XYZ file of N, CA and C in Angstrom:
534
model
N -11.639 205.717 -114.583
C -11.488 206.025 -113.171
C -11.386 204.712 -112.402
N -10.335 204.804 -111.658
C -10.001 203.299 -110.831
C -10.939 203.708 -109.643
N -11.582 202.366 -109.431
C -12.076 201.823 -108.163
C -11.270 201.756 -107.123
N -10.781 202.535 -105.852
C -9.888 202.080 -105.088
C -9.957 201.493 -103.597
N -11.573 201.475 -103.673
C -11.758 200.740 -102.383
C -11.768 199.451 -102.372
N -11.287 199.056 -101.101
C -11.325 197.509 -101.087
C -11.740 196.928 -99.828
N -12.075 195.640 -99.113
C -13.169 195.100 -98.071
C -11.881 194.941 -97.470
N -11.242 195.176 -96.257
C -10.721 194.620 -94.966
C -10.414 196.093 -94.118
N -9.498 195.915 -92.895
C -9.282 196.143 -91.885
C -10.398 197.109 -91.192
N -10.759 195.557 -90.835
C -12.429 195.957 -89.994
C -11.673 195.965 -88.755
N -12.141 196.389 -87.671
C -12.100 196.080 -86.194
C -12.426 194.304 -85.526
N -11.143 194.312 -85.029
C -11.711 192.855 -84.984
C -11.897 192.479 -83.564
N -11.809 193.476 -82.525
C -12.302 193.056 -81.003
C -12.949 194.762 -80.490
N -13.899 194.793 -80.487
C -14.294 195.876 -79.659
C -14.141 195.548 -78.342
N -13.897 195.338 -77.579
C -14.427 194.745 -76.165
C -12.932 194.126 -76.075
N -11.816 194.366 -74.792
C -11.279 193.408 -74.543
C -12.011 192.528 -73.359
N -11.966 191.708 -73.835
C -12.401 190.022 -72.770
C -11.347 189.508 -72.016
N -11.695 189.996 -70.324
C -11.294 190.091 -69.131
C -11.535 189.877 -67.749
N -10.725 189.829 -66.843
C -11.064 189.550 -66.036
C -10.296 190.667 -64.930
N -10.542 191.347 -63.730
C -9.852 191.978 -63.027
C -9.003 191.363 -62.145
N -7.964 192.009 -61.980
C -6.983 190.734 -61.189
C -6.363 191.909 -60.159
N -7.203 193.340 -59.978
C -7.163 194.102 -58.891
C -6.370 195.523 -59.319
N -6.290 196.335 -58.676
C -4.898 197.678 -58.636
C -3.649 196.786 -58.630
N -2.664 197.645 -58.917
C -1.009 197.682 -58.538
C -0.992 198.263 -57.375
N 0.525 198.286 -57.089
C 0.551 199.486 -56.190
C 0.499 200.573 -56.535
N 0.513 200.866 -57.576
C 0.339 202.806 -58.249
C -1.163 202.935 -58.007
N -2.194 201.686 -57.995
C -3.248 202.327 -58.250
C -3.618 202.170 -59.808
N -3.003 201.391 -60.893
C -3.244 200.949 -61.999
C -4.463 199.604 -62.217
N -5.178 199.750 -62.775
C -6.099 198.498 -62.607
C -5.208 197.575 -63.638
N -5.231 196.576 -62.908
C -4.788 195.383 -64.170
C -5.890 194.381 -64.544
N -5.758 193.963 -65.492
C -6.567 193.031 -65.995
C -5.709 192.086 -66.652
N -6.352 190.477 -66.179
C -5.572 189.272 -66.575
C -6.640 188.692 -67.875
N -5.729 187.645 -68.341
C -6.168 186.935 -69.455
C -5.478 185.783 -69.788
N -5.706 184.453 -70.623
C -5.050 183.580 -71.023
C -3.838 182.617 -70.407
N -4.238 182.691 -69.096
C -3.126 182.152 -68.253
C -3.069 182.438 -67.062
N -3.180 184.015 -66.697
C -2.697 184.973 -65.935
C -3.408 184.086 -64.431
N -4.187 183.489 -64.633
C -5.124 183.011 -63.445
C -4.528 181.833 -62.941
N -3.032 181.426 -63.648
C -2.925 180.135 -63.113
C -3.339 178.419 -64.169
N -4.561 178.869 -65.247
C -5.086 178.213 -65.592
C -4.191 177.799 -67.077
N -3.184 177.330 -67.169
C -2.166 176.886 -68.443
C -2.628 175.908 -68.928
N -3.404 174.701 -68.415
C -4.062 173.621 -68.931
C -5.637 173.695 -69.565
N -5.980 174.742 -69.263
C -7.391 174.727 -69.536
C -7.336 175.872 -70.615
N -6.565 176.739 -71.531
C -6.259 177.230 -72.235
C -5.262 177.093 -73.367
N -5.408 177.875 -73.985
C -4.388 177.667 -75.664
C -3.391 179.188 -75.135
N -3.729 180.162 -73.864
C -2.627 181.083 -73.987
C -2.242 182.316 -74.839
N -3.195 181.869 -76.272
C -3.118 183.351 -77.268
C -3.894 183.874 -77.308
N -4.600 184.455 -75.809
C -5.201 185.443 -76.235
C -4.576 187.043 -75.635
N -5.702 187.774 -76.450
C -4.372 188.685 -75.693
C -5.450 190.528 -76.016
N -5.166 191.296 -75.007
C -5.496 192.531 -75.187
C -5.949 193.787 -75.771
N -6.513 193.526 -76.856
C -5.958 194.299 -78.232
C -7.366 195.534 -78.996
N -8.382 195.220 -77.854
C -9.851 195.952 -78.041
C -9.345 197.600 -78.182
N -11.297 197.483 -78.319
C -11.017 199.552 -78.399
C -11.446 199.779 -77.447
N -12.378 198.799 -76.407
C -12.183 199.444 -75.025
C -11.811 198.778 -73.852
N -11.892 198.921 -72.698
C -11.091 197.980 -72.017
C -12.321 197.157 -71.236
N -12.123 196.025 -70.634
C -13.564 195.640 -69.868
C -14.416 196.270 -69.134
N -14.009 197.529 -69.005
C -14.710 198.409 -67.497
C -15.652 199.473 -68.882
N -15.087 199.436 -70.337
C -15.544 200.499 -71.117
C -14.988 201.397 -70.940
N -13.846 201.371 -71.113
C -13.144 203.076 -71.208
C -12.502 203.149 -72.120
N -12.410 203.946 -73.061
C -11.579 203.803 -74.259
C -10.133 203.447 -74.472
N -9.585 203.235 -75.293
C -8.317 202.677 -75.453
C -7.525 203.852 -76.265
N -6.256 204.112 -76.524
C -6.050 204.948 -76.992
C -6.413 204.456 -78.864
N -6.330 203.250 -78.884
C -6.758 202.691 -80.131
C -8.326 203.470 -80.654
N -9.041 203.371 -79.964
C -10.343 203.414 -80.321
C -10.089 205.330 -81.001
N -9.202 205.831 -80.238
C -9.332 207.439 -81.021
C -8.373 207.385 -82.169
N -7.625 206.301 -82.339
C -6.920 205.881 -83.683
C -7.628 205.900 -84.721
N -9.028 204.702 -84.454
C -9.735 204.268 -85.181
C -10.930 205.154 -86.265
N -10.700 206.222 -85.297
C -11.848 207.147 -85.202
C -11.393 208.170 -86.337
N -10.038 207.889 -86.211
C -9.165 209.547 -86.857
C -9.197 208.622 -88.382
N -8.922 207.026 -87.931
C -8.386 206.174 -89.649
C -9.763 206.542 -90.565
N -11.093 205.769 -90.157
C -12.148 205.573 -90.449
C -12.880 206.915 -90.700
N -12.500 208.439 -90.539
C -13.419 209.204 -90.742
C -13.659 210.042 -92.267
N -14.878 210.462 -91.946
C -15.402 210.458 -93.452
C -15.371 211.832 -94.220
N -14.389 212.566 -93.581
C -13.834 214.103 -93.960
C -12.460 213.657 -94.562
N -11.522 214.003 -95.495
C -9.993 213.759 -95.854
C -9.611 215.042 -95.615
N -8.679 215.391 -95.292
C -8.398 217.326 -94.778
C -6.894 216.925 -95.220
N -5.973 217.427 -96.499
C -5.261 217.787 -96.876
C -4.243 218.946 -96.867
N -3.252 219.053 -96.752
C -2.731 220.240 -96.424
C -1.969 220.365 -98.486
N -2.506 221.809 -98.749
C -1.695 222.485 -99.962
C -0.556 223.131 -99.374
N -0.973 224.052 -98.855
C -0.172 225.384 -98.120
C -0.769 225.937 -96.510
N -0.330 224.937 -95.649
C -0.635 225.414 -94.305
C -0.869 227.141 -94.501
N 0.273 227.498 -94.343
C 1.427 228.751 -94.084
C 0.253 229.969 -94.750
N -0.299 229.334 -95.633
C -1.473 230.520 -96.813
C -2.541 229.780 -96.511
N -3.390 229.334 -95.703
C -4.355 228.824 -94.698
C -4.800 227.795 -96.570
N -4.451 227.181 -97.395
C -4.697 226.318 -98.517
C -4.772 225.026 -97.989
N -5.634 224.457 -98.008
C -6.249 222.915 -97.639
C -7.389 222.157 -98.617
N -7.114 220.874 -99.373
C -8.213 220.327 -99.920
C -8.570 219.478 -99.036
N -10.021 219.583 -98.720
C -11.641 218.856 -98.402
C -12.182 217.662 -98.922
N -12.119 216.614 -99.081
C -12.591 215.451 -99.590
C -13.504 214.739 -98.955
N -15.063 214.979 -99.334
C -16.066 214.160 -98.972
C -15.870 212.571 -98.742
N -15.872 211.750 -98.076
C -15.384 210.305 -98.392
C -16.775 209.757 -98.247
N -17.763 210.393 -98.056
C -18.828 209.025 -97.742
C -19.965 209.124 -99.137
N -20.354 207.498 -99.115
C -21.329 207.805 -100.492
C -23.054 208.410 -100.782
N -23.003 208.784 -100.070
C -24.332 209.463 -100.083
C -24.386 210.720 -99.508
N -23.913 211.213 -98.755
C -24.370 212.483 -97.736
C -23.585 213.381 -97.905
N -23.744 214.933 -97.847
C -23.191 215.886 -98.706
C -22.629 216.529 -97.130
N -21.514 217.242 -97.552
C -20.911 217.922 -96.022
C -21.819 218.732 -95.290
N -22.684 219.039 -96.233
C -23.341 220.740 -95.676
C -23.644 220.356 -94.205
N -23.974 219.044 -93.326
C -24.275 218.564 -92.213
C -23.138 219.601 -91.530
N -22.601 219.521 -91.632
C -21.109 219.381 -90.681
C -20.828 221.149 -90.909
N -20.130 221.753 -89.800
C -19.302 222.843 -89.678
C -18.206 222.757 -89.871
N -17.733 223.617 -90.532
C -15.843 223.703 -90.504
C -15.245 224.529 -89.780
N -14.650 224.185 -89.017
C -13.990 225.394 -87.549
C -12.371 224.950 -87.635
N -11.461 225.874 -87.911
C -10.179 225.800 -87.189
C -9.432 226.351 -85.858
N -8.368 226.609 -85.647
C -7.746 226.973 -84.796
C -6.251 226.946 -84.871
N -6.192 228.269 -84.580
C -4.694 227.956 -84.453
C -3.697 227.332 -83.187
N -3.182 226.940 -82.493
C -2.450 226.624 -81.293
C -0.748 226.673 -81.179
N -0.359 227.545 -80.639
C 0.780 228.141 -80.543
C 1.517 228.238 -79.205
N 2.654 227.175 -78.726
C 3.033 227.104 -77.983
C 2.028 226.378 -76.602
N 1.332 225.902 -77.230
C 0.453 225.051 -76.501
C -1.231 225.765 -76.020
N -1.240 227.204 -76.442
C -2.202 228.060 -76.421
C -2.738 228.154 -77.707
N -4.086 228.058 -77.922
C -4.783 228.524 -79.093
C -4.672 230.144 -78.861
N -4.800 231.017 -79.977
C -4.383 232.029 -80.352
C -4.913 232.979 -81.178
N -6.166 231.842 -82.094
C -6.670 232.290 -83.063
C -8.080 230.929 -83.198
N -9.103 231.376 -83.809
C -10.652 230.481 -84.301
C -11.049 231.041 -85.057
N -11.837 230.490 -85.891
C -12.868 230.670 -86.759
C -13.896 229.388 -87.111
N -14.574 229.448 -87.754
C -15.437 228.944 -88.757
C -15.718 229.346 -89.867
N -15.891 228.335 -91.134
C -15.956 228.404 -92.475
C -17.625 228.360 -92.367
N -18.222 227.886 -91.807
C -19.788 227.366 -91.415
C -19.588 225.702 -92.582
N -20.886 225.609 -93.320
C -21.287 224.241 -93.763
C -20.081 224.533 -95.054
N -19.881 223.616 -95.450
C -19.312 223.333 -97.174
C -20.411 222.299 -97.709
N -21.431 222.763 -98.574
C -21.850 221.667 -99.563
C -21.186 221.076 -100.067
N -20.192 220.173 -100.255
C -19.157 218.823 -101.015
C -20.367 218.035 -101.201
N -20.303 217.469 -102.251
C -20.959 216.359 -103.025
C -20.279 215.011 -102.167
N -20.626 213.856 -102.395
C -19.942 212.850 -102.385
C -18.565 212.095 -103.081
N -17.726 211.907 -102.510
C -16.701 211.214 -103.387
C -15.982 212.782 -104.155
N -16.173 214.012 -103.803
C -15.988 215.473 -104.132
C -14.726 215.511 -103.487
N -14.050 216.770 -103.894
C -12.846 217.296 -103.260
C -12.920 218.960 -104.049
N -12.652 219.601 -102.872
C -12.381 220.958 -103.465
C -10.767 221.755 -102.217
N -10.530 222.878 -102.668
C -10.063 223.216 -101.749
C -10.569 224.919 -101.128
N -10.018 224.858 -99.837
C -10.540 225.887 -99.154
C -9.425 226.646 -98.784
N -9.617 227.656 -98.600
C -9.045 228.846 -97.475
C -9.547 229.466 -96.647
N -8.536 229.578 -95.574
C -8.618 229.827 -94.438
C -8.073 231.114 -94.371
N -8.404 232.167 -93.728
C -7.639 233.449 -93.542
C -7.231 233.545 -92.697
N -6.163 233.555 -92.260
C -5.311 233.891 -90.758
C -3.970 234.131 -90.952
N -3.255 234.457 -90.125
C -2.431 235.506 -90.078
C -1.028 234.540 -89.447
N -0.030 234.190 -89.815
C 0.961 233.640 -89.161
C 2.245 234.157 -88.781
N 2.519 235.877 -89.632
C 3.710 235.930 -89.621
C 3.722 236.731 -88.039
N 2.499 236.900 -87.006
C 3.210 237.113 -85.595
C 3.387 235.347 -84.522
N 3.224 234.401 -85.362
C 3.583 233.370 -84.427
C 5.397 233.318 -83.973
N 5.396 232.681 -83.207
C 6.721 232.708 -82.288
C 6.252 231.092 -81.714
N 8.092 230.189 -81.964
C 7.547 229.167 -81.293
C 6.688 227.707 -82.157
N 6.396 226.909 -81.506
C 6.152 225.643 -82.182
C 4.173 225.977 -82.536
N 4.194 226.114 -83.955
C 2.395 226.306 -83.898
C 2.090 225.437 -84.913
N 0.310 225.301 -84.935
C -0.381 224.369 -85.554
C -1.269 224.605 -85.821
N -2.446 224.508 -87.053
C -3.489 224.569 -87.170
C -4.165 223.720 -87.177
N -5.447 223.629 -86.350
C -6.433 222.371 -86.530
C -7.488 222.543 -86.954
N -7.710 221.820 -88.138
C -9.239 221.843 -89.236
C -9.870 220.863 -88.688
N -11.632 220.991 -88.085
C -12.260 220.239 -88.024
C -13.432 220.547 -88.380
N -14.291 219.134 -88.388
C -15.850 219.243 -89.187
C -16.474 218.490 -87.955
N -17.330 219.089 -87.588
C -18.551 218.663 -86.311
C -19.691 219.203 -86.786
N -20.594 218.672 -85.973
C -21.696 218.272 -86.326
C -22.382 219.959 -86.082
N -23.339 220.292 -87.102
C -24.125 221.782 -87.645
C -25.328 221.858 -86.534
N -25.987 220.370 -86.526
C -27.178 220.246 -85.510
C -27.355 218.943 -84.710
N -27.816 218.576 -83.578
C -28.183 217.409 -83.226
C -28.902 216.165 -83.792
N -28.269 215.195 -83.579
C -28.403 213.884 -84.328
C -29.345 213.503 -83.164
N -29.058 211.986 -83.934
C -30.056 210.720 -82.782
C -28.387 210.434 -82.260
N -27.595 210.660 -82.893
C -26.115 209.457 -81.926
C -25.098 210.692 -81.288
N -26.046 212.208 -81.794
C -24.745 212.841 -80.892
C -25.611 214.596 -80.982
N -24.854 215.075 -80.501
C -25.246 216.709 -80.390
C -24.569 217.614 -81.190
N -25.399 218.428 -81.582
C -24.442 219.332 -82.091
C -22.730 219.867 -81.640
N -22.152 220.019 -82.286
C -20.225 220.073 -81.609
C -19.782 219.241 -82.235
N -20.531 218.203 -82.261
C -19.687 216.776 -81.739
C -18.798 216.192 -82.936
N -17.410 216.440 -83.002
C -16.467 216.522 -83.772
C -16.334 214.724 -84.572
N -16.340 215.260 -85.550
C -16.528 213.809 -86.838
C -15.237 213.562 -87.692
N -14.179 214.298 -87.695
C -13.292 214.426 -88.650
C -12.314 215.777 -87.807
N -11.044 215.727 -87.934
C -9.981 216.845 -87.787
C -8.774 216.232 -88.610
N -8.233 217.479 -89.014
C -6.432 217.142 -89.081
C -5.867 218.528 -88.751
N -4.610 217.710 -88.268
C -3.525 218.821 -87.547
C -2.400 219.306 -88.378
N -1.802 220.794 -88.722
C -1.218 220.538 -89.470
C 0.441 222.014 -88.955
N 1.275 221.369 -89.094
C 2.569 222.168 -88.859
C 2.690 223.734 -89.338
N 2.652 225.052 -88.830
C 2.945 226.045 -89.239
C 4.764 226.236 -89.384
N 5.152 226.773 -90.359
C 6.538 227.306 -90.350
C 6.475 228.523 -89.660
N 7.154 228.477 -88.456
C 7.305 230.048 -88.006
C 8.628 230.532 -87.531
N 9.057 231.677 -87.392
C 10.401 232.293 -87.436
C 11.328 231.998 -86.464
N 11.051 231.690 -85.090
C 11.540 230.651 -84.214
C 10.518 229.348 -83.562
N 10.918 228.475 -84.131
C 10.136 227.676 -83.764
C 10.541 226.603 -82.113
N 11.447 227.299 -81.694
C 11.944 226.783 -80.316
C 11.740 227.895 -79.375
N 11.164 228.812 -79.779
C 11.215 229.958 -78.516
C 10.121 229.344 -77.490
């Protein structure tokens, strides 16, 4: 069995480091850096924007990137269409049963359909697959199912809900432009 983890792409600026340089006229806050002040001599110029949140702390769209790369559920699609999906524990110690499994369907921009699987015991470093029962052949239009795992009970870093892992996944349906 190959080893396939390996040590890099850590986060390498949480925090962009800033300064406010006021609104636009839209009403956009801008924030300067590396120059922007006038100051070309007293700088090297490369720095540059690139955090997960912005100086005020508001998230970046990066930071929900990060969140989706780094999480510790793998949600596979077998067979959308026959609700077939494999589950892959990714973390090394802690077993899923924490976590709820809830989908949804969303159809034409309306959810349409929910459930819950409740806990899955997965082992660590585990993969199994699941089914989902739901019904697709009355969709009409562009639809999707979304598998997620949130939290069963309240933590110290979050509350029960509080979503740890999703993936989204394409239904085939009979017009998908209506």
């Amino acid at each position: 069995e190959s080893d396939d983890r390996f040590m890099g792409g850590f986060l390498w600026e949480w925090c962009n480091h800033s300064f406010s340089l006021g609104k636009t006229a839209d009403g956009t806050h801008k924030y300067g850096y590396g120059g922007d002040y006038g100051d070309k001599d007293q700088n090297d110029g490369n720095f540059c924007i690139d955090g997960m949140v912005n100086p005020d702390r508001t998230p970046t769209p990066a930071l929900l990137e990060a969140k989706y790369v780094l999480q510790p559920v793998g949600i596979k699609e077998i067979d959308a269409n026959k609700g077939i999906f494999e589950i892959t524990n990714k973390y090394d110690f802690i077993f899923l049963s924490r976590f709820d499994c809830k989908w949804e369907i969303v159809s034409n921009g309306k959810i349409v359909d929910s459930g819950t699987l409740g806990t899955i015991a997965l082992a660590p470093h585990k993969s199994e697959q699941i089914k989902i029962d739901y019904k697709t052949s009355q969709l009409k239009g562009a639809s999707y199912v979304k598998i997620s795992f949130v939290l069963a009970s309240d933590t110290e870093y979050a509350d029960a809900g509080h979503e740890v892992a999703f993936a989204q996944f394409r239904l085939d349906t009979e017009n998908e432009f209506t």
